PDB file of C-alpha atoms in Angstrom:
ATOM      1  CA  GLY A   1      81.139  -9.016  68.525  1.00  0.00           C
ATOM      2  CA  MET A   2      78.451  -7.211  66.587  1.00  0.00           C
ATOM      3  CA  GLN A   3      75.554  -7.773  68.907  1.00  0.00           C
ATOM      4  CA  SER A   4      72.165  -6.416  67.862  1.00  0.00           C
ATOM      5  CA  HIS A   5      71.805  -3.850  70.627  1.00  0.00           C
ATOM      6  CA  LEU A   6      75.333  -2.533  69.987  1.00  0.00           C
ATOM      7  CA  GLN A   7      74.536  -2.220  66.289  1.00  0.00           C
ATOM      8  CA  ALA A   8      71.417  -0.240  67.167  1.00  0.00           C
ATOM      9  CA  LEU A   9      73.444   2.093  69.376  1.00  0.00           C
ATOM     10  CA  LEU A  10      76.077   2.600  66.672  1.00  0.00           C
ATOM     11  CA  SER A  11      73.368   3.296  64.098  1.00  0.00           C
ATOM     12  CA  LEU A  12      71.989   5.980  66.391  1.00  0.00           C
ATOM     13  CA  TYR A  13      75.460   7.543  66.654  1.00  0.00           C
ATOM     14  CA  LYS A  14      75.833   7.355  62.897  1.00  0.00           C
ATOM     15  CA  LEU A  15      72.519   9.116  62.420  1.00  0.00           C
ATOM     16  CA  PHE A  16      73.642  12.211  64.331  1.00  0.00           C
ATOM     17  CA  CYS A  17      77.442  12.055  63.849  1.00  0.00           C
ATOM     18  CA  PRO A  18      78.149   9.991  60.708  1.00  0.00           C
ATOM     19  CA  GLU A  19      81.806  11.014  60.649  1.00  0.00           C
ATOM     20  CA  GLN A  20      82.356   9.286  64.006  1.00  0.00           C
ATOM     21  CA  VAL A  21      81.185   5.834  62.849  1.00  0.00           C
ATOM     22  CA  THR A  22      83.271   4.441  60.001  1.00  0.00           C
ATOM     23  CA  ILE A  23      82.169   0.800  60.043  1.00  0.00           C
ATOM     24  CA  THR A  24      79.429  -0.553  57.796  1.00  0.00           C
ATOM     25  CA  LEU A  25      76.157  -1.363  59.514  1.00  0.00           C
ATOM     26  CA  PRO A  26      73.333  -3.558  58.196  1.00  0.00           C
ATOM     27  CA  GLY A  27      70.475  -1.724  56.578  1.00  0.00           C
ATOM     28  CA  LYS A  28      67.672  -3.513  58.417  1.00  0.00           C
ATOM     29  CA  MET A  29      67.840  -3.745  62.175  1.00  0.00           C
ATOM     30  CA  LYS A  30      65.415  -3.986  65.029  1.00  0.00           C
ATOM     31  CA  THR A  31      64.435  -0.576  66.421  1.00  0.00           C
ATOM     32  CA  TYR A  32      65.780  -0.170  69.943  1.00  0.00           C
ATOM     33  CA  PHE A  33      65.368   3.604  70.355  1.00  0.00           C
ATOM     34  CA  ARG A  34      62.349   5.763  69.769  1.00  0.00           C
ATOM     35  CA  ASN A  35      62.698   8.806  67.551  1.00  0.00           C
ATOM     36  CA  SER A  36      63.531  11.671  69.883  1.00  0.00           C
ATOM     37  CA  GLU A  37      62.402  14.229  67.306  1.00  0.00           C
ATOM     38  CA  GLY A  38      58.869  12.830  67.129  1.00  0.00           C
ATOM     39  CA  PRO A  39      57.205  15.311  69.510  1.00  0.00           C
ATOM     40  CA  TRP A  40      58.913  18.285  67.848  1.00  0.00           C
ATOM     41  CA  LYS A  41      57.944  17.181  64.349  1.00  0.00           C
ATOM     42  CA  ALA A  42      54.358  16.652  65.416  1.00  0.00           C
ATOM     43  CA  ALA A  43      54.261  20.054  67.136  1.00  0.00           C
ATOM     44  CA  ILE A  44      55.691  21.812  64.057  1.00  0.00           C
ATOM     45  CA  THR A  45      53.197  20.046  61.811  1.00  0.00           C
ATOM     46  CA  ALA A  46      50.357  21.078  64.127  1.00  0.00           C
ATOM     47  CA  VAL A  47      51.424  24.738  64.009  1.00  0.00           C
ATOM     48  CA  ARG A  48      51.671  24.655  60.210  1.00  0.00           C
ATOM     49  CA  GLN A  49      48.264  23.090  59.807  1.00  0.00           C
ATOM     50  CA  ARG A  50      46.705  25.458  62.340  1.00  0.00           C
ATOM     51  CA  ASN A  51      48.127  28.492  60.519  1.00  0.00           C
ATOM     52  CA  GLN A  52      47.069  27.158  57.123  1.00  0.00           C
ATOM     53  CA  GLY A  53      43.590  26.265  58.363  1.00  0.00           C
ATOM     54  CA  THR A  54      43.719  22.689  57.110  1.00  0.00           C
ATOM     55  CA  SER A  55      42.190  19.596  58.618  1.00  0.00           C
ATOM     56  CA  PRO A  56      42.809  19.085  62.349  1.00  0.00           C
ATOM     57  CA  LEU A  57      45.335  16.613  63.645  1.00  0.00           C
ATOM     58  CA  SER A  58      44.705  13.984  66.262  1.00  0.00           C
ATOM     59  CA  GLN A  59      48.297  13.178  67.118  1.00  0.00           C
ATOM     60  CA  ALA A  60      49.539  13.601  70.665  1.00  0.00           C
ATOM     61  CA  VAL A  61      52.815  15.434  71.125  1.00  0.00           C
ATOM     62  CA  PHE A  62      53.154  15.249  74.879  1.00  0.00           C
ATOM     63  CA  LEU A  63      56.812  14.370  75.220  1.00  0.00           C
ATOM     64  CA  GLY A  64      56.514  11.427  72.864  1.00  0.00           C
ATOM     65  CA  THR A  65      53.630   9.721  74.588  1.00  0.00           C
ATOM     66  CA  SER A  66      51.196   7.681  72.565  1.00  0.00           C
ATOM     67  CA  GLN A  67      47.979   9.150  71.269  1.00  0.00           C
ATOM     68  CA  PRO A  68      45.482   9.525  74.122  1.00  0.00           C
ATOM     69  CA  GLN A  69      42.174   7.758  73.921  1.00  0.00           C
ATOM     70  CA  SER A  70      39.294   9.908  72.769  1.00  0.00           C
ATOM     71  CA  ARG A  71      37.499  11.451  75.691  1.00  0.00           C
ATOM     72  CA  LYS A  72      33.776  10.818  75.817  1.00  0.00           C
ATOM     73  CA  ARG A  73      33.225  12.756  79.004  1.00  0.00           C
ATOM     74  CA  LYS A  74      32.508  16.462  79.316  1.00  0.00           C
ATOM     75  CA  TRP A  75      35.118  18.547  81.126  1.00  0.00           C
ATOM     76  CA  ASN A  76      34.022  19.083  84.735  1.00  0.00           C
ATOM     77  CA  ALA A  77      35.236  22.633  85.259  1.00  0.00           C
ATOM     78  CA  GLN A  78      33.201  23.178  88.434  1.00  0.00           C
ATOM     79  CA  LEU A  79      34.931  20.518  90.542  1.00  0.00           C
ATOM     80  CA  VAL A  80      31.932  20.134  92.831  1.00  0.00           C
ATOM     81  CA  ILE A  81      32.182  17.913  95.897  1.00  0.00           C
ATOM     82  CA  PRO A  82      30.183  14.721  95.245  1.00  0.00           C
ATOM     83  CA  ALA A  83      27.633  13.566  97.801  1.00  0.00           C
ATOM     84  CA  SER A  84      29.502  10.377  98.553  1.00  0.00           C
ATOM     85  CA  SER A  85      29.350  10.090 102.334  1.00  0.00           C
ATOM     86  CA  ALA A  86      27.419   7.225 103.848  1.00  0.00           C
ATOM     87  CA  ASN A  87      25.734   9.630 106.279  1.00  0.00           C
ATOM     88  CA  THR A  88      24.180  11.791 103.552  1.00  0.00           C
ATOM     89  CA  ASN A  89      21.028   9.743 103.107  1.00  0.00           C
ATOM     90  CA  HIS A  90      20.352   9.721 106.844  1.00  0.00           C
ATOM     91  CA  PHE A  91      20.907  13.454 106.970  1.00  0.00           C
ATOM     92  CA  GLU A  92      18.421  14.144 104.166  1.00  0.00           C
ATOM     93  CA  GLU A  93      15.776  11.810 105.598  1.00  0.00           C
ATOM     94  CA  ASP A  94      15.983  13.316 109.073  1.00  0.00           C
ATOM     95  CA  ARG A  95      15.954  16.847 107.722  1.00  0.00           C
ATOM     96  CA  GLU A  96      12.703  16.118 105.911  1.00  0.00           C
ATOM     97  CA  LYS A  97      11.250  14.954 109.235  1.00  0.00           C
ATOM     98  CA  ASN A  98      12.462  18.202 110.871  1.00  0.00           C
ATOM     99  CA  TRP A  99      14.800  16.298 113.137  1.00  0.00           C
ATOM    100  CA  PHE A 100      18.171  17.655 114.058  1.00  0.00           C
ATOM    101  CA  TYR A 101      20.679  14.988 113.178  1.00  0.00           C
ATOM    102  CA  LEU A 102      23.579  14.695 115.615  1.00  0.00           C
ATOM    103  CA  TYR A 103      26.739  12.878 114.610  1.00  0.00           C
ATOM    104  CA  SER A 104      28.395  10.694 117.181  1.00  0.00           C
ATOM    105  CA  PRO A 105      32.012  11.499 118.119  1.00  0.00           C
ATOM    106  CA  ASN A 106      33.281   8.448 116.228  1.00  0.00           C
ATOM    107  CA  GLU A 107      31.219   9.087 113.114  1.00  0.00           C
ATOM    108  CA  SER A 108      32.719  10.949 110.165  1.00  0.00           C
ATOM    109  CA  PHE A 109      31.199  14.260 109.183  1.00  0.00           C
ATOM    110  CA  PRO A 110      30.208  14.410 105.463  1.00  0.00           C
ATOM    111  CA  VAL A 111      32.230  17.088 103.701  1.00  0.00           C
ATOM    112  CA  GLU A 112      29.351  17.964 101.386  1.00  0.00           C
ATOM    113  CA  GLN A 113      27.529  19.323 104.471  1.00  0.00           C
ATOM    114  CA  LEU A 114      30.479  21.510 105.468  1.00  0.00           C
ATOM    115  CA  GLN A 115      29.353  25.106 104.952  1.00  0.00           C
ATOM    116  CA  THR A 116      30.896  27.363 107.605  1.00  0.00           C
ATOM    117  CA  PHE A 117      34.205  27.817 109.394  1.00  0.00           C
ATOM    118  CA  PRO A 118      32.686  27.051 112.847  1.00  0.00           C
ATOM    119  CA  GLN A 119      31.518  23.723 111.404  1.00  0.00           C
ATOM    120  CA  LEU A 120      35.081  23.032 110.341  1.00  0.00           C
ATOM    121  CA  LEU A 121      36.408  23.768 113.827  1.00  0.00           C
ATOM    122  CA  GLN A 122      33.793  21.613 115.540  1.00  0.00           C
ATOM    123  CA  ASN A 123      34.244  18.612 113.241  1.00  0.00           C
ATOM    124  CA  ILE A 124      37.889  18.892 112.236  1.00  0.00           C
ATOM    125  CA  HIS A 125      38.743  15.504 113.756  1.00  0.00           C
ATOM    126  CA  ARG A 126      35.844  13.748 112.022  1.00  0.00           C
ATOM    127  CA  LEU A 127      36.248  14.968 108.454  1.00  0.00           C
ATOM    128  CA  GLU A 128      37.190  12.801 105.506  1.00  0.00           C
ATOM    129  CA  PHE A 129      38.282  14.143 102.161  1.00  0.00           C
ATOM    130  CA  PRO A 130      35.972  13.440  99.212  1.00  0.00           C
ATOM    131  CA  SER A 131      36.698  10.709  96.712  1.00  0.00           C
ATOM    132  CA  GLN A 132      37.192  13.326  93.990  1.00  0.00           C
ATOM    133  CA  MET A 133      40.228  15.263  95.212  1.00  0.00           C
ATOM    134  CA  GLY A 134      39.776  17.925  92.536  1.00  0.00           C
ATOM    135  CA  SER A 135      36.855  19.368  94.486  1.00  0.00           C
ATOM    136  CA  VAL A 136      39.277  20.394  97.246  1.00  0.00           C
ATOM    137  CA  LEU A 137      40.808  23.068  94.981  1.00  0.00           C
ATOM    138  CA  THR A 138      37.620  25.133  94.918  1.00  0.00           C
ATOM    139  CA  ASN A 139      36.657  24.745  98.567  1.00  0.00           C
ATOM    140  CA  PRO A 140      38.355  27.197 100.993  1.00  0.00           C
ATOM    141  CA  LEU A 141      37.236  25.225 104.052  1.00  0.00           C
ATOM    142  CA  LEU A 142      38.845  22.010 102.788  1.00  0.00           C
ATOM    143  CA  LEU A 143      41.986  23.945 101.840  1.00  0.00           C
ATOM    144  CA  HIS A 144      42.101  25.216 105.445  1.00  0.00           C
ATOM    145  CA  TYR A 145      41.719  21.643 106.639  1.00  0.00           C
ATOM    146  CA  MET A 146      44.395  20.435 104.213  1.00  0.00           C
ATOM    147  CA  ASN A 147      46.765  23.121 105.515  1.00  0.00           C
ATOM    148  CA  CYS A 148      46.173  22.133 109.143  1.00  0.00           C
ATOM    149  CA  VAL A 149      46.221  18.354 108.896  1.00  0.00           C
ATOM    150  CA  LYS A 150      49.415  18.003 106.794  1.00  0.00           C
ATOM    151  CA  ASP A 151      48.558  14.423 105.865  1.00  0.00           C
ATOM    152  CA  GLU A 152      51.006  13.063 103.292  1.00  0.00           C
ATOM    153  CA  SER A 153      48.361  10.823 101.707  1.00  0.00           C
ATOM    154  CA  ILE A 154      46.208  13.878 100.931  1.00  0.00           C
ATOM    155  CA  TYR A 155      49.016  15.549  99.024  1.00  0.00           C
ATOM    156  CA  LEU A 156      49.810  12.307  97.197  1.00  0.00           C
ATOM    157  CA  ARG A 157      46.205  11.863  96.076  1.00  0.00           C
ATOM    158  CA  LEU A 158      46.074  15.439  94.837  1.00  0.00           C
ATOM    159  CA  TYR A 159      49.484  15.058  93.181  1.00  0.00           C
ATOM    160  CA  TYR A 160      48.461  12.005  91.143  1.00  0.00           C
ATOM    161  CA  TRP A 161      45.088  13.462  90.185  1.00  0.00           C
ATOM    162  CA  MET A 162      46.458  16.859  89.131  1.00  0.00           C
ATOM    163  CA  GLY A 163      49.408  15.339  87.272  1.00  0.00           C
ATOM    164  CA  GLN A 164      47.126  13.146  85.178  1.00  0.00           C
ATOM    165  CA  ARG A 165      44.694  15.971  84.470  1.00  0.00           C
ATOM    166  CA  LEU A 166      47.412  18.446  83.467  1.00  0.00           C
ATOM    167  CA  GLN A 167      49.024  15.942  81.110  1.00  0.00           C
ATOM    168  CA  GLU A 168      45.774  14.935  79.430  1.00  0.00           C
ATOM    169  CA  GLU A 169      44.381  18.442  78.942  1.00  0.00           C
ATOM    170  CA  CYS A 170      47.475  20.510  78.083  1.00  0.00           C
ATOM    171  CA  THR A 171      46.371  22.467  75.012  1.00  0.00           C
ATOM    172  CA  TRP A 172      49.809  22.782  73.383  1.00  0.00           C
ATOM    173  CA  CYS A 173      50.785  19.147  73.978  1.00  0.00           C
ATOM    174  CA  VAL A 174      47.591  17.565  72.672  1.00  0.00           C
ATOM    175  CA  VAL A 175      46.933  18.935  69.204  1.00  0.00           C
ATOM    176  CA  ASP A 176      43.622  20.713  68.569  1.00  0.00           C
ATOM    177  CA  ASN A 177      42.313  20.249  72.080  1.00  0.00           C
ATOM    178  CA  PRO A 178      38.731  21.600  72.053  1.00  0.00           C
ATOM    179  CA  TYR A 179      38.798  22.417  75.765  1.00  0.00           C
ATOM    180  CA  GLU A 180      41.252  25.333  75.794  1.00  0.00           C
ATOM    181  CA  GLU A 181      39.060  27.678  77.851  1.00  0.00           C
ATOM    182  CA  GLU A 182      38.340  24.931  80.388  1.00  0.00           C
ATOM    183  CA  PHE A 183      42.060  24.223  80.656  1.00  0.00           C
ATOM    184  CA  LYS A 184      42.736  27.920  81.292  1.00  0.00           C
ATOM    185  CA  SER A 185      40.106  27.902  84.011  1.00  0.00           C
ATOM    186  CA  PHE A 186      41.669  24.805  85.576  1.00  0.00           C
ATOM    187  CA  LEU A 187      45.131  26.419  85.617  1.00  0.00           C
ATOM    188  CA  GLU A 188      43.631  29.522  87.234  1.00  0.00           C
ATOM    189  CA  THR A 189      41.943  27.358  89.872  1.00  0.00           C
ATOM    190  CA  ALA A 190      45.238  25.618  90.653  1.00  0.00           C
ATOM    191  CA  TYR A 191      46.992  28.993  90.945  1.00  0.00           C
ATOM    192  CA  LYS A 192      44.359  30.370  93.348  1.00  0.00           C
ATOM    193  CA  ALA A 193      44.687  27.248  95.507  1.00  0.00           C
ATOM    194  CA  GLU A 194      48.471  27.722  95.601  1.00  0.00           C
ATOM    195  CA  CYS A 195      48.011  31.336  96.684  1.00  0.00           C
ATOM    196  CA  PHE A 196      45.611  30.199  99.410  1.00  0.00           C
ATOM    197  CA  LEU A 197      48.026  27.543 100.703  1.00  0.00           C
ATOM    198  CA  GLN A 198      51.057  29.800 100.146  1.00  0.00           C
ATOM    199  CA  GLU A 199      52.940  26.948  98.488  1.00  0.00           C
ATOM    200  CA  GLY A 200      53.135  25.390  95.052  1.00  0.00           C
ATOM    201  CA  PHE A 201      51.860  21.964  94.069  1.00  0.00           C
ATOM    202  CA  SER A 202      54.427  19.347  93.050  1.00  0.00           C
ATOM    203  CA  ALA A 203      52.225  18.304  90.132  1.00  0.00           C
ATOM    204  CA  CYS A 204      52.226  21.859  88.773  1.00  0.00           C
ATOM    205  CA  GLU A 205      56.006  22.063  89.143  1.00  0.00           C
ATOM    206  CA  GLU A 206      56.559  18.838  87.190  1.00  0.00           C
ATOM    207  CA  PHE A 207      54.034  19.922  84.575  1.00  0.00           C
ATOM    208  CA  LEU A 208      55.923  23.177  83.980  1.00  0.00           C
ATOM    209  CA  TYR A 209      59.307  21.460  83.748  1.00  0.00           C
ATOM    210  CA  LYS A 210      57.959  18.977  81.180  1.00  0.00           C
ATOM    211  CA  THR A 211      55.958  21.359  79.004  1.00  0.00           C
ATOM    212  CA  LEU A 212      57.864  24.657  79.009  1.00  0.00           C
ATOM    213  CA  PRO A 213      60.273  23.364  76.298  1.00  0.00           C
ATOM    214  CA  LEU A 214      57.212  22.780  74.069  1.00  0.00           C
ATOM    215  CA  TRP A 215      55.386  25.980  75.026  1.00  0.00           C
ATOM    216  CA  ASP A 216      54.962  28.705  72.390  1.00  0.00           C
ATOM    217  CA  GLY A 217      54.711  31.530  74.940  1.00  0.00           C
ATOM    218  CA  ILE A 218      51.205  32.439  73.760  1.00  0.00           C
ATOM    219  CA  CYS A 219      48.760  29.754  74.837  1.00  0.00           C
ATOM    220  CA  CYS A 220      47.567  30.283  78.458  1.00  0.00           C
ATOM    221  CA  ARG A 221      50.374  32.809  78.929  1.00  0.00           C
ATOM    222  CA  SER A 222      49.137  34.559  82.062  1.00  0.00           C
ATOM    223  CA  GLU A 223      48.101  31.294  83.745  1.00  0.00           C
ATOM    224  CA  ILE A 224      51.437  29.587  83.037  1.00  0.00           C
ATOM    225  CA  LEU A 225      53.519  32.518  84.262  1.00  0.00           C
ATOM    226  CA  ARG A 226      51.434  32.675  87.432  1.00  0.00           C
ATOM    227  CA  LEU A 227      52.152  29.023  88.120  1.00  0.00           C
ATOM    228  CA  VAL A 228      55.858  29.719  87.544  1.00  0.00           C
ATOM    229  CA  SER A 229      55.792  32.167  90.460  1.00  0.00           C
ATOM    230  CA  TRP A 230      54.977  29.313  92.888  1.00  0.00           C
ATOM    231  CA  ILE A 231      57.734  26.857  91.954  1.00  0.00           C
ATOM    232  CA  PRO A 232      59.304  25.599  95.223  1.00  0.00           C
ATOM    233  CA  LEU A 233      62.709  26.852  96.275  1.00  0.00           C
ATOM    234  CA  SER A 234      65.653  24.836  94.951  1.00  0.00           C
ATOM    235  CA  SER A 235      69.171  25.403  93.666  1.00  0.00           C
ATOM    236  CA  PHE A 236      69.702  27.375  90.469  1.00  0.00           C
ATOM    237  CA  SER A 237      71.614  24.555  88.812  1.00  0.00           C
ATOM    238  CA  ASP A 238      68.682  22.169  89.364  1.00  0.00           C
ATOM    239  CA  ILE A 239      65.979  24.327  87.806  1.00  0.00           C
ATOM    240  CA  ARG A 240      67.981  26.163  85.158  1.00  0.00           C
ATOM    241  CA  PRO A 241      67.637  23.578  82.337  1.00  0.00           C
ATOM    242  CA  TYR A 242      63.929  23.046  83.067  1.00  0.00           C
ATOM    243  CA  LEU A 243      62.772  26.594  83.813  1.00  0.00           C
ATOM    244  CA  PHE A 244      65.171  29.378  82.898  1.00  0.00           C
ATOM    245  CA  ASP A 245      66.571  27.993  79.642  1.00  0.00           C
ATOM    246  CA  PRO A 246      63.142  27.484  77.981  1.00  0.00           C
ATOM    247  CA  LEU A 247      61.977  30.896  79.221  1.00  0.00           C
ATOM    248  CA  ALA A 248      65.189  32.519  77.971  1.00  0.00           C
ATOM    249  CA  GLN A 249      64.638  31.167  74.449  1.00  0.00           C
ATOM    250  CA  LEU A 250      61.148  32.650  74.404  1.00  0.00           C
ATOM    251  CA  PHE A 251      62.310  35.840  76.128  1.00  0.00           C
ATOM    252  CA  PHE A 252      64.815  36.795  73.459  1.00  0.00           C
ATOM    253  CA  THR A 253      62.441  36.108  70.556  1.00  0.00           C
ATOM    254  CA  SER A 254      59.201  37.589  71.901  1.00  0.00           C
ATOM    255  CA  SER A 255      57.574  40.968  72.312  1.00  0.00           C
ATOM    256  CA  ILE A 256      58.216  43.597  74.977  1.00  0.00           C
ATOM    257  CA  TYR A 257      54.947  42.621  76.664  1.00  0.00           C
ATOM    258  CA  PHE A 258      56.073  39.018  77.018  1.00  0.00           C
ATOM    259  CA  LYS A 259      59.458  40.101  78.387  1.00  0.00           C
ATOM    260  CA  CYS A 260      57.760  42.260  81.015  1.00  0.00           C
ATOM    261  CA  SER A 261      55.392  39.415  81.904  1.00  0.00           C
ATOM    262  CA  VAL A 262      58.307  37.021  82.439  1.00  0.00           C
ATOM    263  CA  LEU A 263      60.170  39.530  84.597  1.00  0.00           C
ATOM    264  CA  GLU A 264      57.045  40.134  86.674  1.00  0.00           C
ATOM    265  CA  SER A 265      56.579  36.401  87.171  1.00  0.00           C
ATOM    266  CA  LEU A 266      60.213  35.914  88.215  1.00  0.00           C
ATOM    267  CA  LYS A 267      59.916  38.854  90.625  1.00  0.00           C
ATOM    268  CA  GLU A 268      56.902  37.194  92.265  1.00  0.00           C
ATOM    269  CA  LEU A 269      58.823  33.904  92.341  1.00  0.00           C
ATOM    270  CA  LEU A 270      61.657  35.601  94.219  1.00  0.00           C
ATOM    271  CA  GLN A 271      59.207  37.202  96.660  1.00  0.00           C
ATOM    272  CA  ASN A 272      57.589  33.836  97.368  1.00  0.00           C
ATOM    273  CA  TRP A 273      60.999  32.258  97.923  1.00  0.00           C
ATOM    274  CA  LEU A 274      61.977  35.030 100.351  1.00  0.00           C
ATOM    275  CA  ASN A 275      58.701  34.699 102.275  1.00  0.00           C
ATOM    276  CA  CYS A 276      59.113  30.919 102.465  1.00  0.00           C
ATOM    277  CA  ASN A 277      62.689  31.291 103.683  1.00  0.00           C
ATOM    278  CA  VAL A 278      61.688  33.817 106.352  1.00  0.00           C
ATOM    279  CA  ILE A 279      58.921  31.531 107.634  1.00  0.00           C
ATOM    280  CA  GLN A 280      61.330  28.597 107.773  1.00  0.00           C
ATOM    281  CA  MET A 281      63.884  30.671 109.701  1.00  0.00           C
ATOM    282  CA  ASP A 282      61.203  31.783 112.177  1.00  0.00           C
ATOM    283  CA  LEU A 283      60.165  28.167 112.753  1.00  0.00           C
ATOM    284  CA  GLU A 284      63.772  27.120 113.363  1.00  0.00           C
ATOM    285  CA  ILE A 285      64.328  29.984 115.807  1.00  0.00           C
ATOM    286  CA  SER A 286      61.128  29.279 117.717  1.00  0.00           C
ATOM    287  CA  SER A 287      61.947  25.579 117.972  1.00  0.00           C
TER     288      SER A 287
END
């Protein structure tokens, strides 16, 4: 029978291929499917209004998500480690008294007091990551520690935090974002951390796959193409629709400079894949 959800599906077919649906459907029906063209229409409208210099929009176009709540906070581009350890107060009090504070073997060492590599080596079993995982990206000592420990929970915390931040602050997915320079700086920080760790972040990979189809090839160009060079190794068929197809559309319609930038990024991507493969082969041979 003509059930409501089947009528909604047929109406969707009739919208795109009217010649395939010959039956008559009721004019008023409950909406079962969201408009798939919503993000594109909003993005096109944003570009038109930006070029015409009219009033700014406040509509989100991030893959059809709802409009984000207005942000009352200031962007924290510095990503400084917060003084959150319980031992910090004792450390400051004893330092004022000119005492040398010694941590017991079972007591955690506060990361905000970590300043040198010898300190890292001496306290590597007593360190705890800060509550704000973003501060790890700008701290080489904690990146060393992250590379040595290989704790899955650390990567998960960083994955969730980075994924949320990238989605909220993407300048071409949230119309008229006033924090474009801060977003560029954040992308550069993520890229430098990937270079330090010699591996890409999963959050950055997902962010690229989701946003490259909406990217205009201009905004944050150098930062985006640098992140592309650290996408983890996978089969061509898996990444083609998410990476190569969007880049190909921009490649054939852009300037010579953009074409050269894309080729340079893909060359670095291939080099990183080869280096990763060689390291993996060496590990297998040694084991």
